[in-house]
Amino acid sequence: MKTTSQLISAIAMMLLLCFTTTVLAQEEEQKGSQYITVTTLHWNMDYEDFDMDTWKAVEKEYLDKVTAKNDHVMGSSFYLHQMTPDNRELVYVRVYGSWDAIEKAGSRDSELEKEGWPDEEERKAFMKKRNAYYSNFHSDEIYVTLPLVKPLEDVSKDLICYVRTSHMDFPEDGKTDEIKMLMNENFEKLIKNNPLIKAYYSHRHAWGKDATEMIEAFFLDSMTDLDKLFEGLPALIEESWPDEEERKARWKTLNSYFTGVHGDAVFKFVAGLSK
């Protein structure tokens, strides 16, 4: 039986959604951009009092007193390592309605922290307890959201989040109408009504180390469903584009908008710690 990693490697190129910078600029101008900050944290492996339930309770208290009340933050969520190169990783994501909101949210956080813990000593003690779970090292990236979304409706349970990082290429003969059509067809036929995919989000680089990055996040109930997704994908593609020659030509065109280099990771969405 194929493992999840083998399945991902075998058919990874068949799951791309395509975006050129021209299409993105047009879509963002029409819909208005949203920005995502992605902070990759690392557990403090030397913390002797580490307890997952206590960590969740501490972050839930911060969520209730600060993040949930911050009007500049549209959404937030935590993701724990499942299949990534570093088992110490956890990812904290925040969503903003504008670039300006990112800076405003930071200032508002500070105000709400003082309101949530008005006694300075208690506030310092809480922040020390919270920060004790993390090492000093972390990294930050900012992404801009892309227009095709299948929103997560139920945040009451933990979910598997498969994250695919692709790298965009810019062919000289690329056409805006062509790639926009491919983008919409892929979403409609492979993602939107697929019962295994509970939610789907995509975003591209806005600020960070790699300007070619495009990220796709697929939410599923379990690792078993992730296996099923990849196992069923070839048949779904053939059903959606039954003519073999047309299908091959289509995917060749689609893949020309990407370098062919990609990365895969699997995280666990933490229920109860999202706005």
PDB file of C-alpha atoms in Angstrom:
ATOM      1  CA  MET A   1       0.000   0.000   0.000  1.00  0.00           C
ATOM      2  CA  LYS A   2       1.356   3.410  -0.909  1.00  0.00           C
ATOM      3  CA  THR A   3       2.168   5.801   1.890  1.00  0.00           C
ATOM      4  CA  THR A   4       0.890   9.365   1.948  1.00  0.00           C
ATOM      5  CA  SER A   5       4.336  10.712   1.040  1.00  0.00           C
ATOM      6  CA  GLN A   6       4.591   8.350  -1.936  1.00  0.00           C
ATOM      7  CA  LEU A   7       1.173   9.383  -3.171  1.00  0.00           C
ATOM      8  CA  ILE A   8       2.060  13.040  -2.823  1.00  0.00           C
ATOM      9  CA  SER A   9       5.258  12.541  -4.812  1.00  0.00           C
ATOM     10  CA  ALA A  10       3.582  10.466  -7.504  1.00  0.00           C
ATOM     11  CA  ILE A  11       0.842  12.896  -8.454  1.00  0.00           C
ATOM     12  CA  ALA A  12       1.811  16.170  -6.830  1.00  0.00           C
ATOM     13  CA  MET A  13       2.049  18.068 -10.105  1.00  0.00           C
ATOM     14  CA  MET A  14      -1.583  17.254 -10.903  1.00  0.00           C
ATOM     15  CA  LEU A  15      -2.966  19.342  -8.062  1.00  0.00           C
ATOM     16  CA  LEU A  16      -1.640  22.774  -8.987  1.00  0.00           C
ATOM     17  CA  LEU A  17      -3.845  25.862  -9.215  1.00  0.00           C
ATOM     18  CA  CYS A  18      -2.362  28.504 -11.438  1.00  0.00           C
ATOM     19  CA  PHE A  19      -1.989  32.220 -10.905  1.00  0.00           C
ATOM     20  CA  THR A  20       0.014  34.797 -12.845  1.00  0.00           C
ATOM     21  CA  THR A  21       0.919  38.114 -11.328  1.00  0.00           C
ATOM     22  CA  THR A  22      -1.399  39.861 -13.797  1.00  0.00           C
ATOM     23  CA  VAL A  23      -4.401  37.757 -12.786  1.00  0.00           C
ATOM     24  CA  LEU A  24      -3.627  38.243  -9.118  1.00  0.00           C
ATOM     25  CA  ALA A  25      -3.376  41.995  -9.452  1.00  0.00           C
ATOM     26  CA  GLN A  26      -6.723  42.162 -11.239  1.00  0.00           C
ATOM     27  CA  GLU A  27      -8.492  39.918  -8.734  1.00  0.00           C
ATOM     28  CA  GLU A  28      -7.050  41.770  -5.753  1.00  0.00           C
ATOM     29  CA  GLU A  29      -8.047  45.149  -7.174  1.00  0.00           C
ATOM     30  CA  GLN A  30     -11.618  43.915  -7.618  1.00  0.00           C
ATOM     31  CA  LYS A  31     -12.030  42.095  -4.319  1.00  0.00           C
ATOM     32  CA  GLY A  32      -9.606  43.891  -2.017  1.00  0.00           C
ATOM     33  CA  SER A  33      -6.567  42.139  -0.594  1.00  0.00           C
ATOM     34  CA  GLN A  34      -6.386  40.274   2.646  1.00  0.00           C
ATOM     35  CA  TYR A  35      -3.032  39.570   4.246  1.00  0.00           C
ATOM     36  CA  ILE A  36      -1.848  36.588   6.246  1.00  0.00           C
ATOM     37  CA  THR A  37       1.031  36.589   8.709  1.00  0.00           C
ATOM     38  CA  VAL A  38       2.567  33.162   9.274  1.00  0.00           C
ATOM     39  CA  THR A  39       4.784  32.841  12.342  1.00  0.00           C
ATOM     40  CA  THR A  40       6.709  29.589  12.655  1.00  0.00           C
ATOM     41  CA  LEU A  41       7.433  29.007  16.320  1.00  0.00           C
ATOM     42  CA  HIS A  42       9.440  26.253  18.001  1.00  0.00           C
ATOM     43  CA  TRP A  43       8.647  24.489  21.229  1.00  0.00           C
ATOM     44  CA  ASN A  44      11.026  25.069  24.135  1.00  0.00           C
ATOM     45  CA  MET A  45      12.378  21.529  24.440  1.00  0.00           C
ATOM     46  CA  ASP A  46      14.021  22.369  27.798  1.00  0.00           C
ATOM     47  CA  TYR A  47      10.753  23.375  29.480  1.00  0.00           C
ATOM     48  CA  GLU A  48      10.324  20.761  32.204  1.00  0.00           C
ATOM     49  CA  ASP A  49       6.747  21.757  33.075  1.00  0.00           C
ATOM     50  CA  PHE A  50       5.500  21.360  29.490  1.00  0.00           C
ATOM     51  CA  ASP A  51       1.873  20.193  29.357  1.00  0.00           C
ATOM     52  CA  MET A  52      -0.224  20.330  26.186  1.00  0.00           C
ATOM     53  CA  ASP A  53      -3.522  20.919  27.977  1.00  0.00           C
ATOM     54  CA  THR A  54      -2.007  23.759  29.989  1.00  0.00           C
ATOM     55  CA  TRP A  55      -0.544  25.276  26.823  1.00  0.00           C
ATOM     56  CA  LYS A  56      -3.970  25.186  25.182  1.00  0.00           C
ATOM     57  CA  ALA A  57      -5.546  26.803  28.243  1.00  0.00           C
ATOM     58  CA  VAL A  58      -2.946  29.577  28.278  1.00  0.00           C
ATOM     59  CA  GLU A  59      -3.379  30.330  24.568  1.00  0.00           C
ATOM     60  CA  LYS A  60      -7.169  30.162  24.935  1.00  0.00           C
ATOM     61  CA  GLU A  61      -6.995  32.793  27.686  1.00  0.00           C
ATOM     62  CA  TYR A  62      -4.901  35.036  25.435  1.00  0.00           C
ATOM     63  CA  LEU A  63      -7.310  34.449  22.559  1.00  0.00           C
ATOM     64  CA  ASP A  64     -10.334  35.388  24.668  1.00  0.00           C
ATOM     65  CA  LYS A  65      -8.791  38.468  26.254  1.00  0.00           C
ATOM     66  CA  VAL A  66      -6.763  39.838  23.339  1.00  0.00           C
ATOM     67  CA  THR A  67      -7.041  38.357  19.849  1.00  0.00           C
ATOM     68  CA  ALA A  68     -10.818  37.844  19.855  1.00  0.00           C
ATOM     69  CA  LYS A  69     -11.309  41.474  20.889  1.00  0.00           C
ATOM     70  CA  ASN A  70      -8.849  42.915  18.372  1.00  0.00           C
ATOM     71  CA  ASP A  71     -10.962  44.313  15.530  1.00  0.00           C
ATOM     72  CA  HIS A  72      -7.915  44.563  13.272  1.00  0.00           C
ATOM     73  CA  VAL A  73      -7.521  40.763  13.296  1.00  0.00           C
ATOM     74  CA  MET A  74     -10.003  38.982  11.035  1.00  0.00           C
ATOM     75  CA  GLY A  75      -8.921  35.471  12.015  1.00  0.00           C
ATOM     76  CA  SER A  76      -6.254  33.466  13.797  1.00  0.00           C
ATOM     77  CA  SER A  77      -5.339  29.803  14.259  1.00  0.00           C
ATOM     78  CA  PHE A  78      -2.633  27.399  15.468  1.00  0.00           C
ATOM     79  CA  TYR A  79      -1.158  24.423  13.600  1.00  0.00           C
ATOM     80  CA  LEU A  80       0.960  21.652  15.127  1.00  0.00           C
ATOM     81  CA  HIS A  81       3.615  19.516  13.435  1.00  0.00           C
ATOM     82  CA  GLN A  82       2.414  16.265  11.890  1.00  0.00           C
ATOM     83  CA  MET A  83       4.725  15.693   8.909  1.00  0.00           C
ATOM     84  CA  THR A  84       7.340  18.457   8.596  1.00  0.00           C
ATOM     85  CA  PRO A  85      11.158  18.535   8.661  1.00  0.00           C
ATOM     86  CA  ASP A  86      11.186  19.737  12.279  1.00  0.00           C
ATOM     87  CA  ASN A  87       9.022  18.187  15.009  1.00  0.00           C
ATOM     88  CA  ARG A  88       9.535  21.284  17.182  1.00  0.00           C
ATOM     89  CA  GLU A  89       7.536  23.453  14.796  1.00  0.00           C
ATOM     90  CA  LEU A  90       4.127  24.975  15.370  1.00  0.00           C
ATOM     91  CA  VAL A  91       2.621  27.649  13.170  1.00  0.00           C
ATOM     92  CA  TYR A  92       0.543  30.642  14.231  1.00  0.00           C
ATOM     93  CA  VAL A  93      -1.529  32.305  11.496  1.00  0.00           C
ATOM     94  CA  ARG A  94      -3.341  35.646  11.569  1.00  0.00           C
ATOM     95  CA  VAL A  95      -5.536  37.203   8.867  1.00  0.00           C
ATOM     96  CA  TYR A  96      -5.902  40.938   8.238  1.00  0.00           C
ATOM     97  CA  GLY A  97      -8.129  43.015   5.984  1.00  0.00           C
ATOM     98  CA  SER A  98      -5.318  45.308   4.853  1.00  0.00           C
ATOM     99  CA  TRP A  99      -1.585  45.860   5.121  1.00  0.00           C
ATOM    100  CA  ASP A 100      -2.203  48.774   7.441  1.00  0.00           C
ATOM    101  CA  ALA A 101      -4.182  46.529   9.808  1.00  0.00           C
ATOM    102  CA  ILE A 102      -1.074  44.445  10.565  1.00  0.00           C
ATOM    103  CA  GLU A 103       0.645  47.338  12.311  1.00  0.00           C
ATOM    104  CA  LYS A 104      -2.543  48.530  13.990  1.00  0.00           C
ATOM    105  CA  ALA A 105      -3.228  45.046  15.328  1.00  0.00           C
ATOM    106  CA  GLY A 106       0.129  44.973  17.112  1.00  0.00           C
ATOM    107  CA  SER A 107      -0.598  48.234  18.917  1.00  0.00           C
ATOM    108  CA  ARG A 108      -4.094  47.072  19.818  1.00  0.00           C
ATOM    109  CA  ASP A 109      -2.709  43.806  21.211  1.00  0.00           C
ATOM    110  CA  SER A 110      -0.617  45.790  23.690  1.00  0.00           C
ATOM    111  CA  GLU A 111      -3.650  47.807  24.791  1.00  0.00           C
ATOM    112  CA  LEU A 112      -5.811  44.712  25.216  1.00  0.00           C
ATOM    113  CA  GLU A 113      -3.113  42.920  27.199  1.00  0.00           C
ATOM    114  CA  LYS A 114      -3.188  45.754  29.737  1.00  0.00           C
ATOM    115  CA  GLU A 115      -6.978  45.596  29.828  1.00  0.00           C
ATOM    116  CA  GLY A 116      -7.013  41.812  30.167  1.00  0.00           C
ATOM    117  CA  TRP A 117      -4.463  41.750  32.990  1.00  0.00           C
ATOM    118  CA  PRO A 118      -4.646  45.210  34.593  1.00  0.00           C
ATOM    119  CA  ASP A 119      -2.268  44.245  37.384  1.00  0.00           C
ATOM    120  CA  GLU A 120       1.222  44.635  35.942  1.00  0.00           C
ATOM    121  CA  GLU A 121       2.771  41.822  37.965  1.00  0.00           C
ATOM    122  CA  GLU A 122      -0.014  39.398  36.986  1.00  0.00           C
ATOM    123  CA  ARG A 123       0.371  40.420  33.368  1.00  0.00           C
ATOM    124  CA  LYS A 124       4.121  39.834  33.427  1.00  0.00           C
ATOM    125  CA  ALA A 125       3.608  36.462  35.116  1.00  0.00           C
ATOM    126  CA  PHE A 126       1.089  35.371  32.485  1.00  0.00           C
ATOM    127  CA  MET A 127       3.301  36.438  29.584  1.00  0.00           C
ATOM    128  CA  LYS A 128       6.263  34.659  31.147  1.00  0.00           C
ATOM    129  CA  LYS A 129       4.176  31.504  31.480  1.00  0.00           C
ATOM    130  CA  ARG A 130       3.000  31.812  27.882  1.00  0.00           C
ATOM    131  CA  ASN A 131       6.448  32.516  26.458  1.00  0.00           C
ATOM    132  CA  ALA A 132       8.010  29.637  28.398  1.00  0.00           C
ATOM    133  CA  TYR A 133       6.498  27.172  25.933  1.00  0.00           C
ATOM    134  CA  TYR A 134       8.457  28.621  23.007  1.00  0.00           C
ATOM    135  CA  SER A 135      12.115  28.919  22.114  1.00  0.00           C
ATOM    136  CA  ASN A 136      13.512  32.338  21.299  1.00  0.00           C
ATOM    137  CA  PHE A 137      13.815  31.468  17.609  1.00  0.00           C
ATOM    138  CA  HIS A 138      10.937  32.101  15.228  1.00  0.00           C
ATOM    139  CA  SER A 139      10.395  33.220  11.625  1.00  0.00           C
ATOM    140  CA  ASP A 140       7.725  35.377   9.978  1.00  0.00           C
ATOM    141  CA  GLU A 141       6.242  35.544   6.491  1.00  0.00           C
ATOM    142  CA  ILE A 142       3.466  37.706   5.043  1.00  0.00           C
ATOM    143  CA  TYR A 143       1.218  36.448   2.234  1.00  0.00           C
ATOM    144  CA  VAL A 144      -1.623  37.946   0.239  1.00  0.00           C
ATOM    145  CA  THR A 145      -4.791  35.871  -0.147  1.00  0.00           C
ATOM    146  CA  LEU A 146      -5.906  34.523  -3.510  1.00  0.00           C
ATOM    147  CA  PRO A 147      -9.535  34.697  -4.645  1.00  0.00           C
ATOM    148  CA  LEU A 148     -10.607  31.047  -4.799  1.00  0.00           C
ATOM    149  CA  VAL A 149     -11.608  29.847  -1.340  1.00  0.00           C
ATOM    150  CA  LYS A 150     -13.607  27.004   0.156  1.00  0.00           C
ATOM    151  CA  PRO A 151     -14.165  28.345   3.690  1.00  0.00           C
ATOM    152  CA  LEU A 152     -13.905  26.231   6.817  1.00  0.00           C
ATOM    153  CA  GLU A 153     -17.415  25.992   8.249  1.00  0.00           C
ATOM    154  CA  ASP A 154     -16.790  23.857  11.351  1.00  0.00           C
ATOM    155  CA  VAL A 155     -13.920  24.808  13.674  1.00  0.00           C
ATOM    156  CA  SER A 156     -15.091  22.625  16.567  1.00  0.00           C
ATOM    157  CA  LYS A 157     -12.703  19.708  15.969  1.00  0.00           C
ATOM    158  CA  ASP A 158      -9.060  19.127  15.138  1.00  0.00           C
ATOM    159  CA  LEU A 159      -8.370  18.720  11.420  1.00  0.00           C
ATOM    160  CA  ILE A 160      -5.497  17.683   9.200  1.00  0.00           C
ATOM    161  CA  CYS A 161      -4.064  20.574   7.180  1.00  0.00           C
ATOM    162  CA  TYR A 162      -2.038  19.571   4.130  1.00  0.00           C
ATOM    163  CA  VAL A 163       0.107  22.514   2.978  1.00  0.00           C
ATOM    164  CA  ARG A 164       1.647  22.610  -0.471  1.00  0.00           C
ATOM    165  CA  THR A 165       4.261  25.245  -1.354  1.00  0.00           C
ATOM    166  CA  SER A 166       4.706  25.701  -5.109  1.00  0.00           C
ATOM    167  CA  HIS A 167       6.958  28.098  -6.979  1.00  0.00           C
ATOM    168  CA  MET A 168       5.578  30.226  -9.792  1.00  0.00           C
ATOM    169  CA  ASP A 169       7.242  30.584 -13.164  1.00  0.00           C
ATOM    170  CA  PHE A 170       6.478  33.314 -15.694  1.00  0.00           C
ATOM    171  CA  PRO A 171       6.430  31.973 -19.274  1.00  0.00           C
ATOM    172  CA  GLU A 172       6.839  34.580 -22.015  1.00  0.00           C
ATOM    173  CA  ASP A 173       3.788  33.281 -23.870  1.00  0.00           C
ATOM    174  CA  GLY A 174       1.586  33.229 -20.754  1.00  0.00           C
ATOM    175  CA  LYS A 175      -1.935  34.557 -21.228  1.00  0.00           C
ATOM    176  CA  THR A 176      -4.120  36.078 -18.539  1.00  0.00           C
ATOM    177  CA  ASP A 177      -7.394  34.674 -19.886  1.00  0.00           C
ATOM    178  CA  GLU A 178      -5.896  31.219 -20.310  1.00  0.00           C
ATOM    179  CA  ILE A 179      -4.539  30.887 -16.797  1.00  0.00           C
ATOM    180  CA  LYS A 180      -7.655  32.401 -15.272  1.00  0.00           C
ATOM    181  CA  MET A 181      -9.764  29.774 -17.049  1.00  0.00           C
ATOM    182  CA  LEU A 182      -7.506  26.937 -15.853  1.00  0.00           C
ATOM    183  CA  MET A 183      -7.612  28.301 -12.321  1.00  0.00           C
ATOM    184  CA  ASN A 184     -11.390  28.406 -12.220  1.00  0.00           C
ATOM    185  CA  GLU A 185     -11.795  24.970 -13.829  1.00  0.00           C
ATOM    186  CA  ASN A 186      -9.446  23.320 -11.341  1.00  0.00           C
ATOM    187  CA  PHE A 187     -11.225  24.823  -8.385  1.00  0.00           C
ATOM    188  CA  GLU A 188     -14.699  23.957  -9.657  1.00  0.00           C
ATOM    189  CA  LYS A 189     -13.911  20.378 -10.712  1.00  0.00           C
ATOM    190  CA  LEU A 190     -11.291  19.204  -8.227  1.00  0.00           C
ATOM    191  CA  ILE A 191     -11.811  21.149  -5.013  1.00  0.00           C
ATOM    192  CA  LYS A 192     -15.089  22.992  -4.540  1.00  0.00           C
ATOM    193  CA  ASN A 193     -17.413  19.971  -4.369  1.00  0.00           C
ATOM    194  CA  ASN A 194     -14.908  17.361  -3.238  1.00  0.00           C
ATOM    195  CA  PRO A 195     -16.390  15.962   0.004  1.00  0.00           C
ATOM    196  CA  LEU A 196     -12.961  15.040   1.374  1.00  0.00           C
ATOM    197  CA  ILE A 197     -11.792  18.659   1.274  1.00  0.00           C
ATOM    198  CA  LYS A 198     -13.467  20.463   4.175  1.00  0.00           C
ATOM    199  CA  ALA A 199     -11.792  23.769   3.358  1.00  0.00           C
ATOM    200  CA  TYR A 200      -9.254  25.217   0.947  1.00  0.00           C
ATOM    201  CA  TYR A 201      -7.232  28.424   1.072  1.00  0.00           C
ATOM    202  CA  SER A 202      -4.517  29.767  -1.191  1.00  0.00           C
ATOM    203  CA  HIS A 203      -2.162  32.701  -0.922  1.00  0.00           C
ATOM    204  CA  ARG A 204       1.046  34.005  -2.455  1.00  0.00           C
ATOM    205  CA  HIS A 205       4.181  35.761  -1.260  1.00  0.00           C
ATOM    206  CA  ALA A 206       3.852  39.377  -0.169  1.00  0.00           C
ATOM    207  CA  TRP A 207       6.844  39.827   2.146  1.00  0.00           C
ATOM    208  CA  GLY A 208       9.528  37.317   2.990  1.00  0.00           C
ATOM    209  CA  LYS A 209      12.399  35.244   1.678  1.00  0.00           C
ATOM    210  CA  ASP A 210      10.953  33.854  -1.584  1.00  0.00           C
ATOM    211  CA  ALA A 211       8.903  35.947  -4.023  1.00  0.00           C
ATOM    212  CA  THR A 212       7.899  32.916  -6.138  1.00  0.00           C
ATOM    213  CA  GLU A 213       6.008  31.106  -3.376  1.00  0.00           C
ATOM    214  CA  MET A 214       2.371  30.135  -3.704  1.00  0.00           C
ATOM    215  CA  ILE A 215       0.791  28.271  -0.786  1.00  0.00           C
ATOM    216  CA  GLU A 216      -2.258  26.007  -0.833  1.00  0.00           C
ATOM    217  CA  ALA A 217      -3.841  24.686   2.374  1.00  0.00           C
ATOM    218  CA  PHE A 218      -6.248  21.726   2.245  1.00  0.00           C
ATOM    219  CA  PHE A 219      -8.255  20.856   5.373  1.00  0.00           C
ATOM    220  CA  LEU A 220      -9.370  17.236   5.855  1.00  0.00           C
ATOM    221  CA  ASP A 221     -10.810  15.139   8.654  1.00  0.00           C
ATOM    222  CA  SER A 222      -7.922  12.671   8.887  1.00  0.00           C
ATOM    223  CA  MET A 223      -4.712  11.324   7.382  1.00  0.00           C
ATOM    224  CA  THR A 224      -6.821   8.518   5.939  1.00  0.00           C
ATOM    225  CA  ASP A 225      -8.839  11.101   4.009  1.00  0.00           C
ATOM    226  CA  LEU A 226      -5.606  12.659   2.750  1.00  0.00           C
ATOM    227  CA  ASP A 227      -4.637   9.260   1.337  1.00  0.00           C
ATOM    228  CA  LYS A 228      -8.078   8.923  -0.233  1.00  0.00           C
ATOM    229  CA  LEU A 229      -7.775  12.392  -1.777  1.00  0.00           C
ATOM    230  CA  PHE A 230      -4.595  11.493  -3.631  1.00  0.00           C
ATOM    231  CA  GLU A 231      -5.738   7.978  -4.507  1.00  0.00           C
ATOM    232  CA  GLY A 232      -8.937   9.299  -6.062  1.00  0.00           C
ATOM    233  CA  LEU A 233      -7.417  12.273  -7.847  1.00  0.00           C
ATOM    234  CA  PRO A 234      -6.340  10.562 -11.107  1.00  0.00           C
ATOM    235  CA  ALA A 235      -9.845   9.167 -11.672  1.00  0.00           C
ATOM    236  CA  LEU A 236     -11.404  12.545 -10.867  1.00  0.00           C
ATOM    237  CA  ILE A 237      -9.113  14.260 -13.367  1.00  0.00           C
ATOM    238  CA  GLU A 238      -9.975  11.732 -16.086  1.00  0.00           C
ATOM    239  CA  GLU A 239     -13.670  12.151 -15.349  1.00  0.00           C
ATOM    240  CA  SER A 240     -13.381  15.936 -15.498  1.00  0.00           C
ATOM    241  CA  TRP A 241     -11.376  15.960 -18.751  1.00  0.00           C
ATOM    242  CA  PRO A 242     -12.207  12.645 -20.484  1.00  0.00           C
ATOM    243  CA  ASP A 243     -10.312  13.274 -23.744  1.00  0.00           C
ATOM    244  CA  GLU A 244      -6.754  12.024 -23.117  1.00  0.00           C
ATOM    245  CA  GLU A 245      -4.970  14.282 -25.590  1.00  0.00           C
ATOM    246  CA  GLU A 246      -6.873  17.340 -24.413  1.00  0.00           C
ATOM    247  CA  ARG A 247      -6.109  16.409 -20.809  1.00  0.00           C
ATOM    248  CA  LYS A 248      -2.367  16.020 -21.454  1.00  0.00           C
ATOM    249  CA  ALA A 249      -2.197  19.314 -23.331  1.00  0.00           C
ATOM    250  CA  ARG A 250      -4.098  21.070 -20.574  1.00  0.00           C
ATOM    251  CA  TRP A 251      -1.769  19.900 -17.791  1.00  0.00           C
ATOM    252  CA  LYS A 252       1.286  20.718 -19.890  1.00  0.00           C
ATOM    253  CA  THR A 253       0.024  24.274 -20.235  1.00  0.00           C
ATOM    254  CA  LEU A 254      -0.885  24.473 -16.580  1.00  0.00           C
ATOM    255  CA  ASN A 255       2.512  23.222 -15.418  1.00  0.00           C
ATOM    256  CA  SER A 256       4.324  25.788 -17.574  1.00  0.00           C
ATOM    257  CA  TYR A 257       3.309  28.440 -15.045  1.00  0.00           C
ATOM    258  CA  PHE A 258       5.308  26.699 -12.294  1.00  0.00           C
ATOM    259  CA  THR A 259       8.957  25.739 -11.878  1.00  0.00           C
ATOM    260  CA  GLY A 260       8.160  22.128 -10.950  1.00  0.00           C
ATOM    261  CA  VAL A 261       9.723  22.573  -7.499  1.00  0.00           C
ATOM    262  CA  HIS A 262       7.341  22.181  -4.579  1.00  0.00           C
ATOM    263  CA  GLY A 263       7.266  21.256  -0.907  1.00  0.00           C
ATOM    264  CA  ASP A 264       4.712  19.345   1.169  1.00  0.00           C
ATOM    265  CA  ALA A 265       3.893  19.492   4.868  1.00  0.00           C
ATOM    266  CA  VAL A 266       1.100  18.244   7.097  1.00  0.00           C
ATOM    267  CA  PHE A 267      -0.072  20.058  10.224  1.00  0.00           C
ATOM    268  CA  LYS A 268      -2.888  19.615  12.724  1.00  0.00           C
ATOM    269  CA  PHE A 269      -5.383  22.465  13.033  1.00  0.00           C
ATOM    270  CA  VAL A 270      -6.009  23.014  16.760  1.00  0.00           C
ATOM    271  CA  ALA A 271      -9.707  23.312  17.530  1.00  0.00           C
ATOM    272  CA  GLY A 272     -10.637  25.856  20.190  1.00  0.00           C
ATOM    273  CA  LEU A 273      -7.719  28.158  19.436  1.00  0.00           C
ATOM    274  CA  SER A 274      -9.086  29.945  16.397  1.00  0.00           C
ATOM    275  CA  LYS A 275     -10.862  33.226  15.811  1.00  0.00           C
TER     276      LYS A 275
END
